[in-house]
């Protein structure tokens, strides 16, 4: 009888402990899901699939040496695309792996319901599309971000030059630009640079980190000149003014080059589509008159 009582007490304690552990695990899972929902996501597909690939795929690749090179490559791409607040390198790889399965599953569902009339082997193409889609998305973001930075550079550099010529030091000029300028990727990068300087990084280190994040030839040249001027003790305001003028000249040259390229591209539809139609309308009646001289 006593042994039975001990067994019942032990069983009750086990069940109670198990219930408490399950409640803690459930609460932790709910907290993780709430955190995932609160995280920023500029891509609807990332927002839709994040709870799945973070829970089931990320643990499979986290800490695995096989993915080390991929982590380094995608870390640079994520930073340059401005996605460091949305995805880690492990999550980006997990997103790619998850889409290899997700896209074919969606394709098979659409095929089974009659919305998509393709053969089964097309699912292989869907899987490949799932692997390459995140890279395409990140590359598109990088191009748009770099284009925006290139467009904003002359104005921002002018503001920095005016601020330094008005008596502010370079760090103070950056703070003024971050506070007053219109929000843009370049202003965000200067804001990040200002934070790094405030926590102890040197001005040269913060500039190099900004150039690493943006990953543009124009910004790399701009940063190299600023670091060189800072080391030699040259006037930052004068250097900024010269850089602003040079950036404007380079932008004008790029616009002229793009205009010349557009003119040559217009020749293709002009020669193959517009010109034949015009020739047909102009010379068509004469040709018909020669073929049918009596009008029959």
mmCIF file of C-alpha atoms in Angstrom:
data_model
loop_
_atom_site.group_PDB
_atom_site.id
_atom_site.type_symbol
_atom_site.label_atom_id
_atom_site.label_comp_id
_atom_site.label_asym_id
_atom_site.label_seq_id
_atom_site.Cartn_x
_atom_site.Cartn_y
_atom_site.Cartn_z
ATOM 1 C CA UNK A 1 0.000 0.000 0.000
ATOM 2 C CA UNK A 2 2.823 2.389 0.925
ATOM 3 C CA UNK A 3 4.701 1.520 -2.275
ATOM 4 C CA UNK A 4 1.573 2.244 -4.290
ATOM 5 C CA UNK A 5 1.229 5.635 -2.589
ATOM 6 C CA UNK A 6 4.884 6.446 -3.322
ATOM 7 C CA UNK A 7 4.389 5.402 -6.919
ATOM 8 C CA UNK A 8 1.305 7.609 -7.262
ATOM 9 C CA UNK A 9 3.117 10.558 -5.674
ATOM 10 C CA UNK A 10 6.075 10.037 -7.992
ATOM 11 C CA UNK A 11 3.809 9.739 -11.017
ATOM 12 C CA UNK A 12 1.962 12.892 -10.003
ATOM 13 C CA UNK A 13 5.228 14.779 -9.544
ATOM 14 C CA UNK A 14 6.436 13.571 -12.949
ATOM 15 C CA UNK A 15 3.198 14.647 -14.651
ATOM 16 C CA UNK A 16 3.305 18.044 -12.909
ATOM 17 C CA UNK A 17 6.941 18.614 -13.890
ATOM 18 C CA UNK A 18 6.187 17.552 -17.442
ATOM 19 C CA UNK A 19 3.257 19.956 -17.638
ATOM 20 C CA UNK A 20 5.408 22.806 -16.314
ATOM 21 C CA UNK A 21 8.161 22.048 -18.833
ATOM 22 C CA UNK A 22 5.660 21.884 -21.688
ATOM 23 C CA UNK A 23 4.190 25.199 -20.563
ATOM 24 C CA UNK A 24 7.647 26.777 -20.506
ATOM 25 C CA UNK A 25 8.476 25.351 -23.947
ATOM 26 C CA UNK A 26 5.144 26.570 -25.298
ATOM 27 C CA UNK A 27 5.721 30.019 -23.819
ATOM 28 C CA UNK A 28 9.237 30.136 -25.279
ATOM 29 C CA UNK A 29 7.917 29.081 -28.688
ATOM 30 C CA UNK A 30 5.219 31.766 -28.514
ATOM 31 C CA UNK A 31 7.831 34.368 -27.555
ATOM 32 C CA UNK A 32 10.008 33.302 -30.496
ATOM 33 C CA UNK A 33 7.074 33.526 -32.888
ATOM 34 C CA UNK A 34 6.136 36.951 -31.514
ATOM 35 C CA UNK A 35 9.737 38.092 -31.982
ATOM 36 C CA UNK A 36 9.742 36.806 -35.563
ATOM 37 C CA UNK A 37 6.480 38.611 -36.299
ATOM 38 C CA UNK A 38 7.860 41.852 -34.870
ATOM 39 C CA UNK A 39 11.045 41.710 -36.945
ATOM 40 C CA UNK A 40 11.169 43.899 -40.001
ATOM 41 C CA UNK A 41 10.530 42.211 -43.357
ATOM 42 C CA UNK A 42 10.516 44.187 -46.604
ATOM 43 C CA UNK A 43 9.763 41.054 -48.637
ATOM 44 C CA UNK A 44 6.349 39.423 -48.297
ATOM 45 C CA UNK A 45 7.739 35.957 -49.023
ATOM 46 C CA UNK A 46 10.283 36.314 -46.210
ATOM 47 C CA UNK A 47 7.550 37.425 -43.827
ATOM 48 C CA UNK A 48 5.361 34.473 -44.849
ATOM 49 C CA UNK A 49 7.993 31.749 -44.610
ATOM 50 C CA UNK A 50 10.236 33.055 -41.809
ATOM 51 C CA UNK A 51 8.539 31.082 -38.981
ATOM 52 C CA UNK A 52 9.162 27.873 -40.924
ATOM 53 C CA UNK A 53 12.739 28.223 -42.149
ATOM 54 C CA UNK A 54 13.971 29.770 -38.882
ATOM 55 C CA UNK A 55 12.483 26.934 -36.841
ATOM 56 C CA UNK A 56 13.242 23.937 -39.058
ATOM 57 C CA UNK A 57 16.107 24.846 -41.418
ATOM 58 C CA UNK A 58 18.321 27.273 -39.496
ATOM 59 C CA UNK A 59 19.172 24.692 -36.764
ATOM 60 C CA UNK A 60 20.382 22.306 -39.483
ATOM 61 C CA UNK A 61 23.005 24.732 -40.826
ATOM 62 C CA UNK A 62 23.911 26.823 -37.776
ATOM 63 C CA UNK A 63 27.543 26.267 -36.806
ATOM 64 C CA UNK A 64 28.210 23.796 -39.638
ATOM 65 C CA UNK A 65 31.675 24.373 -41.210
ATOM 66 C CA UNK A 66 30.324 23.361 -44.636
ATOM 67 C CA UNK A 67 28.508 26.712 -44.898
ATOM 68 C CA UNK A 68 31.371 28.963 -43.706
ATOM 69 C CA UNK A 69 32.256 30.342 -47.155
ATOM 70 C CA UNK A 70 28.587 30.895 -47.949
ATOM 71 C CA UNK A 71 28.159 32.739 -44.655
ATOM 72 C CA UNK A 72 30.978 35.149 -45.493
ATOM 73 C CA UNK A 73 29.655 35.826 -48.998
ATOM 74 C CA UNK A 74 26.064 36.329 -47.920
ATOM 75 C CA UNK A 75 27.046 38.440 -44.925
ATOM 76 C CA UNK A 76 28.584 40.995 -47.318
ATOM 77 C CA UNK A 77 25.589 40.812 -49.626
ATOM 78 C CA UNK A 78 23.105 41.210 -46.750
ATOM 79 C CA UNK A 79 24.946 44.259 -45.398
ATOM 80 C CA UNK A 80 25.239 45.907 -48.825
ATOM 81 C CA UNK A 81 21.548 45.273 -49.537
ATOM 82 C CA UNK A 82 20.538 46.876 -46.231
ATOM 83 C CA UNK A 83 19.039 43.629 -44.882
ATOM 84 C CA UNK A 84 21.122 43.273 -41.723
ATOM 85 C CA UNK A 85 18.077 44.137 -39.582
ATOM 86 C CA UNK A 86 15.973 41.492 -41.356
ATOM 87 C CA UNK A 87 18.143 38.423 -41.950
ATOM 88 C CA UNK A 88 21.345 36.875 -40.711
ATOM 89 C CA UNK A 89 23.610 34.947 -43.072
ATOM 90 C CA UNK A 90 22.339 31.640 -41.634
ATOM 91 C CA UNK A 91 18.736 32.748 -42.133
ATOM 92 C CA UNK A 92 19.473 33.819 -45.708
ATOM 93 C CA UNK A 93 20.933 30.387 -46.531
ATOM 94 C CA UNK A 94 18.010 28.700 -44.756
ATOM 95 C CA UNK A 95 15.597 30.832 -46.789
ATOM 96 C CA UNK A 96 17.241 29.630 -50.020
ATOM 97 C CA UNK A 97 17.122 25.978 -48.943
ATOM 98 C CA UNK A 98 13.512 26.268 -47.831
ATOM 99 C CA UNK A 99 12.438 27.761 -51.171
ATOM 100 C CA UNK A 100 13.959 24.778 -53.014
ATOM 101 C CA UNK A 101 11.132 22.738 -51.476
ATOM 102 C CA UNK A 102 8.514 25.464 -51.097
ATOM 103 C CA UNK A 103 8.346 26.522 -54.759
ATOM 104 C CA UNK A 104 7.872 22.960 -56.138
ATOM 105 C CA UNK A 105 5.243 22.234 -53.465
ATOM 106 C CA UNK A 106 3.308 25.343 -54.478
ATOM 107 C CA UNK A 107 3.737 24.391 -58.140
ATOM 108 C CA UNK A 108 2.418 20.862 -57.536
ATOM 109 C CA UNK A 109 -0.547 22.255 -55.615
ATOM 110 C CA UNK A 110 -1.399 24.653 -58.452
ATOM 111 C CA UNK A 111 -1.010 21.823 -60.969
ATOM 112 C CA UNK A 112 -3.254 19.511 -58.948
ATOM 113 C CA UNK A 113 -5.952 22.190 -58.651
ATOM 114 C CA UNK A 114 -5.819 22.989 -62.376
ATOM 115 C CA UNK A 115 -4.420 26.529 -62.071
ATOM 116 C CA UNK A 116 -1.130 25.518 -63.687
ATOM 117 C CA UNK A 117 -0.875 23.289 -66.746
ATOM 118 C CA UNK A 118 2.750 22.102 -66.823
ATOM 119 C CA UNK A 119 4.542 18.769 -66.749
ATOM 120 C CA UNK A 120 5.976 17.342 -63.521
ATOM 121 C CA UNK A 121 9.578 17.919 -64.573
ATOM 122 C CA UNK A 122 8.941 21.666 -64.439
ATOM 123 C CA UNK A 123 9.071 21.290 -60.645
ATOM 124 C CA UNK A 124 12.856 20.921 -60.954
ATOM 125 C CA UNK A 125 12.934 24.372 -62.522
ATOM 126 C CA UNK A 126 10.760 25.684 -59.702
ATOM 127 C CA UNK A 127 13.276 24.307 -57.201
ATOM 128 C CA UNK A 128 16.159 26.017 -59.007
ATOM 129 C CA UNK A 129 14.147 29.235 -59.076
ATOM 130 C CA UNK A 130 13.684 28.891 -55.327
ATOM 131 C CA UNK A 131 17.445 28.638 -54.813
ATOM 132 C CA UNK A 132 18.294 31.647 -56.995
ATOM 133 C CA UNK A 133 15.359 33.906 -56.072
ATOM 134 C CA UNK A 134 16.893 35.268 -52.805
ATOM 135 C CA UNK A 135 20.110 36.158 -54.663
ATOM 136 C CA UNK A 136 18.119 37.972 -57.342
ATOM 137 C CA UNK A 137 16.113 39.808 -54.676
ATOM 138 C CA UNK A 138 19.248 40.865 -52.782
ATOM 139 C CA UNK A 139 21.009 41.934 -55.999
ATOM 140 C CA UNK A 140 18.003 44.057 -56.963
ATOM 141 C CA UNK A 141 18.057 45.737 -53.554
ATOM 142 C CA UNK A 142 21.807 46.348 -53.846
ATOM 143 C CA UNK A 143 21.466 47.990 -57.271
ATOM 144 C CA UNK A 144 18.602 50.202 -56.110
ATOM 145 C CA UNK A 145 20.413 51.154 -52.913
ATOM 146 C CA UNK A 146 23.660 51.974 -54.705
ATOM 147 C CA UNK A 147 21.811 54.002 -57.325
ATOM 148 C CA UNK A 148 20.098 56.004 -54.584
ATOM 149 C CA UNK A 149 23.423 56.581 -52.817
ATOM 150 C CA UNK A 150 25.090 57.711 -56.036
ATOM 151 C CA UNK A 151 22.236 60.135 -56.718
ATOM 152 C CA UNK A 152 22.361 61.613 -53.206
ATOM 153 C CA UNK A 153 26.145 61.912 -52.895
ATOM 154 C CA UNK A 154 26.646 65.408 -54.430
ATOM 155 C CA UNK A 155 23.965 66.995 -52.245
ATOM 156 C CA UNK A 156 25.138 65.270 -49.051
ATOM 157 C CA UNK A 157 28.788 66.119 -49.729
ATOM 158 C CA UNK A 158 27.761 69.746 -50.341
ATOM 159 C CA UNK A 159 26.011 69.805 -46.962
ATOM 160 C CA UNK A 160 29.112 68.383 -45.309
ATOM 161 C CA UNK A 161 31.283 71.009 -47.022
ATOM 162 C CA UNK A 162 28.980 73.864 -45.961
ATOM 163 C CA UNK A 163 28.872 72.587 -42.389
ATOM 164 C CA UNK A 164 32.649 72.282 -42.102
ATOM 165 C CA UNK A 165 33.172 75.693 -43.723
ATOM 166 C CA UNK A 166 30.712 77.138 -41.193
ATOM 167 C CA UNK A 167 32.979 76.035 -38.351
ATOM 168 C CA UNK A 168 31.859 72.507 -37.461
ATOM 169 C CA UNK A 169 34.308 69.643 -37.328
ATOM 170 C CA UNK A 170 33.761 66.625 -39.567
ATOM 171 C CA UNK A 171 31.910 64.583 -36.938
ATOM 172 C CA UNK A 172 29.689 67.551 -36.094
ATOM 173 C CA UNK A 173 28.982 68.070 -39.800
ATOM 174 C CA UNK A 174 27.934 64.430 -40.129
ATOM 175 C CA UNK A 175 25.616 64.829 -37.143
ATOM 176 C CA UNK A 176 24.051 67.915 -38.730
ATOM 177 C CA UNK A 177 23.507 66.079 -42.022
ATOM 178 C CA UNK A 178 21.957 63.078 -40.268
ATOM 179 C CA UNK A 179 19.583 65.359 -38.348
ATOM 180 C CA UNK A 180 18.563 67.681 -41.190
ATOM 181 C CA UNK A 181 18.887 65.759 -44.462
ATOM 182 C CA UNK A 182 16.060 63.836 -46.066
ATOM 183 C CA UNK A 183 16.136 60.127 -45.086
ATOM 184 C CA UNK A 184 18.014 58.025 -47.635
ATOM 185 C CA UNK A 185 20.378 55.034 -47.661
ATOM 186 C CA UNK A 186 23.403 57.365 -47.654
ATOM 187 C CA UNK A 187 22.086 59.302 -44.648
ATOM 188 C CA UNK A 188 21.454 55.983 -42.878
ATOM 189 C CA UNK A 189 25.047 54.930 -43.515
ATOM 190 C CA UNK A 190 26.363 58.236 -42.167
ATOM 191 C CA UNK A 191 24.145 57.737 -39.125
ATOM 192 C CA UNK A 192 25.644 54.282 -38.570
ATOM 193 C CA UNK A 193 29.112 55.763 -39.005
ATOM 194 C CA UNK A 194 28.324 58.423 -36.385
ATOM 195 C CA UNK A 195 27.208 55.736 -33.918
ATOM 196 C CA UNK A 196 30.456 53.821 -34.436
ATOM 197 C CA UNK A 197 32.499 56.962 -33.773
ATOM 198 C CA UNK A 198 30.528 57.661 -30.600
ATOM 199 C CA UNK A 199 31.213 54.168 -29.231
ATOM 200 C CA UNK A 200 34.968 54.540 -29.718
ATOM 201 C CA UNK A 201 35.889 53.787 -33.338
ATOM 202 C CA UNK A 202 38.331 56.148 -34.991
ATOM 203 C CA UNK A 203 37.158 58.304 -37.858
ATOM 204 C CA UNK A 204 39.203 56.307 -40.355
ATOM 205 C CA UNK A 205 37.853 52.974 -39.123
ATOM 206 C CA UNK A 206 34.262 54.229 -39.263
ATOM 207 C CA UNK A 207 34.785 55.521 -42.807
ATOM 208 C CA UNK A 208 36.278 52.191 -43.910
ATOM 209 C CA UNK A 209 33.364 50.297 -42.381
ATOM 210 C CA UNK A 210 30.922 52.543 -44.235
ATOM 211 C CA UNK A 211 32.762 51.918 -47.510
ATOM 212 C CA UNK A 212 32.666 48.164 -46.804
ATOM 213 C CA UNK A 213 28.902 48.259 -46.225
ATOM 214 C CA UNK A 214 28.114 50.314 -49.338
ATOM 215 C CA UNK A 215 30.617 48.496 -51.601
ATOM 216 C CA UNK A 216 30.820 51.111 -54.370
ATOM 217 C CA UNK A 217 33.873 52.339 -56.270
ATOM 218 C CA UNK A 218 32.808 55.984 -55.939
ATOM 219 C CA UNK A 219 32.357 55.712 -52.176
ATOM 220 C CA UNK A 220 35.647 53.814 -51.799
ATOM 221 C CA UNK A 221 37.487 56.623 -53.618
ATOM 222 C CA UNK A 222 35.696 59.274 -51.561
ATOM 223 C CA UNK A 223 36.565 57.539 -48.291
ATOM 224 C CA UNK A 224 40.205 56.995 -49.319
ATOM 225 C CA UNK A 225 40.617 60.710 -50.080
ATOM 226 C CA UNK A 226 39.006 61.727 -46.783
ATOM 227 C CA UNK A 227 41.228 59.359 -44.786
ATOM 228 C CA UNK A 228 44.327 60.605 -46.618
ATOM 229 C CA UNK A 229 43.351 64.241 -45.991
ATOM 230 C CA UNK A 230 42.701 63.498 -42.336
ATOM 231 C CA UNK A 231 46.105 61.854 -41.920
ATOM 232 C CA UNK A 232 47.923 64.751 -43.636
ATOM 233 C CA UNK A 233 45.983 67.417 -41.729
ATOM 234 C CA UNK A 234 44.493 69.013 -44.864
ATOM 235 C CA UNK A 235 41.342 71.130 -44.798
ATOM 236 C CA UNK A 236 38.346 68.771 -44.842
ATOM 237 C CA UNK A 237 36.019 71.507 -46.100
ATOM 238 C CA UNK A 238 38.148 72.185 -49.176
ATOM 239 C CA UNK A 239 38.482 68.467 -49.892
ATOM 240 C CA UNK A 240 34.717 67.982 -49.596
ATOM 241 C CA UNK A 241 34.058 70.862 -51.990
ATOM 242 C CA UNK A 242 36.446 69.392 -54.567
ATOM 243 C CA UNK A 243 34.883 65.964 -54.166
ATOM 244 C CA UNK A 244 31.395 67.380 -54.660
ATOM 245 C CA UNK A 245 32.412 69.000 -57.951
ATOM 246 C CA UNK A 246 34.153 65.830 -59.121
ATOM 247 C CA UNK A 247 31.113 63.681 -58.264
ATOM 248 C CA UNK A 248 28.865 66.017 -60.270
ATOM 249 C CA UNK A 249 31.192 65.856 -63.277
ATOM 250 C CA UNK A 250 31.292 62.058 -63.098
ATOM 251 C CA UNK A 251 27.513 61.899 -62.818
ATOM 252 C CA UNK A 252 27.165 64.110 -65.914
ATOM 253 C CA UNK A 253 29.563 61.860 -67.821
ATOM 254 C CA UNK A 254 27.565 58.788 -66.799
ATOM 255 C CA UNK A 255 24.351 60.471 -67.947
ATOM 256 C CA UNK A 256 25.905 61.302 -71.328
ATOM 257 C CA UNK A 257 27.154 57.744 -71.680
ATOM 258 C CA UNK A 258 23.717 56.357 -70.813
ATOM 259 C CA UNK A 259 22.116 58.718 -73.335
ATOM 260 C CA UNK A 260 24.484 57.575 -76.081
ATOM 261 C CA UNK A 261 23.760 53.940 -75.234
ATOM 262 C CA UNK A 262 20.010 54.613 -75.307
ATOM 263 C CA UNK A 263 20.305 56.166 -78.772
ATOM 264 C CA UNK A 264 22.018 53.052 -80.125
ATOM 265 C CA UNK A 265 19.418 50.800 -78.484
ATOM 266 C CA UNK A 266 16.594 52.735 -80.141
ATOM 267 C CA UNK A 267 18.026 51.796 -83.550
ATOM 268 C CA UNK A 268 17.028 48.143 -83.102
ATOM 269 C CA UNK A 269 13.227 48.650 -82.979
ATOM 270 C CA UNK A 270 13.551 51.519 -85.473
ATOM 271 C CA UNK A 271 15.276 49.390 -88.119
ATOM 272 C CA UNK A 272 13.363 46.143 -87.611
ATOM 273 C CA UNK A 273 9.849 47.380 -86.806
ATOM 274 C CA UNK A 274 9.172 51.074 -87.487
ATOM 275 C CA UNK A 275 11.163 51.529 -90.704
ATOM 276 C CA UNK A 276 9.610 48.506 -92.514
ATOM 277 C CA UNK A 277 6.111 49.743 -91.661
ATOM 278 C CA UNK A 278 6.909 53.242 -92.973
ATOM 279 C CA UNK A 279 8.453 51.824 -96.154
ATOM 280 C CA UNK A 280 5.385 49.648 -96.702
ATOM 281 C CA UNK A 281 3.031 52.626 -96.373
ATOM 282 C CA UNK A 282 5.130 54.889 -98.633
ATOM 283 C CA UNK A 283 6.159 52.486 -101.394
ATOM 284 C CA UNK A 284 3.321 49.980 -101.124
ATOM 285 C CA UNK A 285 0.956 51.844 -103.508
ATOM 286 C CA UNK A 286 3.735 52.284 -106.107
ATOM 287 C CA UNK A 287 4.604 48.591 -105.999
ATOM 288 C CA UNK A 288 0.945 47.615 -106.323
ATOM 289 C CA UNK A 289 0.600 50.031 -109.258
ATOM 290 C CA UNK A 290 3.514 48.403 -111.019
ATOM 291 C CA UNK A 291 2.180 44.902 -110.406
ATOM 292 C CA UNK A 292 -1.391 45.750 -111.413
ATOM 293 C CA UNK A 293 -1.090 48.560 -114.005
ATOM 294 C CA UNK A 294 -4.744 48.270 -115.065
ATOM 295 C CA UNK A 295 -6.033 48.351 -111.510
ATOM 296 C CA UNK A 296 -7.026 44.656 -111.554
#
